Amino acid sequence: MRVIIVGAGEVGFHIAHRLSQENKEVVVIDKNREALQRLSDLADVQTLEGSGSDPRMLQNAGIDEGQTFLAVTDSDETNLIATFYANILAPKIKKLTRIRNDAYTDFQPGLLEKHLNIDKIINPDQELVHTIEGLIAVPDAEDVWELSGGRIQLIGIRLHAGSSLNGKSLVELAQVSPQLPYIVGAIFRHETLIVPTGKDILCSGDLIYVVTDKKHRHDVLSFFGCREKPPENILIIGGGNIGLRLAKQLEARDLRVRLLEKDRRRCNVLSQALNKTIVLHGDGTDQAILLEENIAHMDTIVTLTGDEETNMLCSLLVQRLGAQRIITRLSKFAYMPIAQAVGLGRVVNPRLSAINSILQHVRRGKILSAVSLRGEEAEVLEAEAVADSPLVGRPLREVKFPKGALVLAVVRDHEIEIATGKTVISAGDRVVVLCSRTAVSSVEKYLSVRVKHQ
C-alpha cells in the first residue's frame, strides 16, 4: 500500500512513522527541510521537499499509484488545494483532508466531499471535544473511547493504593462477578503495555483498559470502584475555538459551565455566542481568581488555552489548590509523558484525536474504527470479519492469534458479546481487537485474508 502524506508536522510525522513500522510505502511532502530530515532519521519513508499544493510534487510522489492520500498540514487552505489537485491527478485514490475552520465545512455541508471526492474530513477540534465529553461523563476514568457507534465502551481506569482489586488476578476477578460482561483488554504498568491473560495480577498504579457494552457500563464501573456521577460544575480555562465548542456542547446537556478567558475582547465574543455559560475575564494562572471561583469544589476543570506551557501550569496550579478532576489539553506529544509523570493523568491531544480518526482509513481489511492508546503503544481496531479470515468459524481458544493481540468483543446483529475462549466469530461480524504496536500488521492480515500456517 502506498500512502501519500502532505504535511510533516505532528500529525503527518506520527502517521508516517506508524505506517512505516507496518511496512507500508509512505511518501511525505513538506516545505520544511528540518521536519523531513527528522522524519527520515526515524522512519523508512520517502520525503519530498516542496509544497503539497503543487501538482508537480504530487506527481513526483507517485499519486497515480497510491491508495490513500492525506492532507494534514496546519493550513486548511494548503490542505484543500492539495486535495483539489489530488482529485484531478488520481480521482479514485482515497482522500482524507484535515480542516479546522468550520466556515469551510458549515457552508453547504457536503459540498467539499462531493466536489473534491473527499472520503473523510478530519476536524481535530471536533474530535477533541468528543474525547473531552467522554471524560467528563466518567469523572474517575483517565481514558474513555467508544466503538461500534457508542455501543462498546473502552474505559481506562487507574488503580490506586486503596483499591480492593490490587493483588487479584483477572481469573479471580471473573469469579467474583461471573455474570458481569467485561474484559480487561490491556494493562499499562509504569507506561509499559501488558496484553493480559487470566493469570496476570493487578497492582496499585496500574492503568487498566476495561471493555464492556454501553448498557452495562454503570455496573462495570461500580465493580471497578469508579463513580459515574454526572458533573454539576465545570470550569473551562481558555476561550479559543475548542473552549467555545466544548462550552456549547456542555450547554446542550444542561450542565453548569464557567469559562475563564484572559482576553477581554474575546470574552465579549464568547458572551454573545453562548447562552447559559458564565464567561469570566481573567488569567487561569492567577491564583486569586481561581480561589475566588472556589476551584477545589469544581467537579471538572478543563485547561484549553492555545499554549502548552500555560495549560500545564494551570492544571498543576488547580491541582495544588485542591481540584480533583483535571483535563489538560496538550498538542505536543513530547509533553504527554511529562504531564503524566507529574500526576496529570487526563491529558487530551487534538493531534492524537486526528490520528485516531485517520488510521481507520489506512488499514487493510474492512476497518471500521481505530483508537490509539497511551502515546500509540497500543491500538484498538474494529473490523468486519471476512469469510476467509482465520478468525472465522472456530472457537477463539483454537485460533493462533498474533502475540501481543487480544480479541475483546464481537458485534453480531446489534448484539454485543464480550469475547471468551468459547466465542466463535462468523463472517460479517464486527470484531474489536487490541494489539500492541508491533502486532498491528499481523492483526491486519488476520482481519483481511487467510494466513497460511506451517
Coordinates of C-alpha atoms in Angstrom, one line a residue, residues 51 71 82 148 206 270 395 409 454:
S51 CA 4.6 22.4 -1.4
A71 CA -3.6 16.3 3.5
A82 CA -3.6 19.8 -2.3
S148 CA -19.4 0.4 17.2
D206 CA -1.8 0.1 37.0
L270 CA -17.9 34.3 23.9
P395 CA -13.6 -21.0 18.9
A409 CA -15.7 -8.1 21.7
Q454 CA 3.1 -24.1 8.8

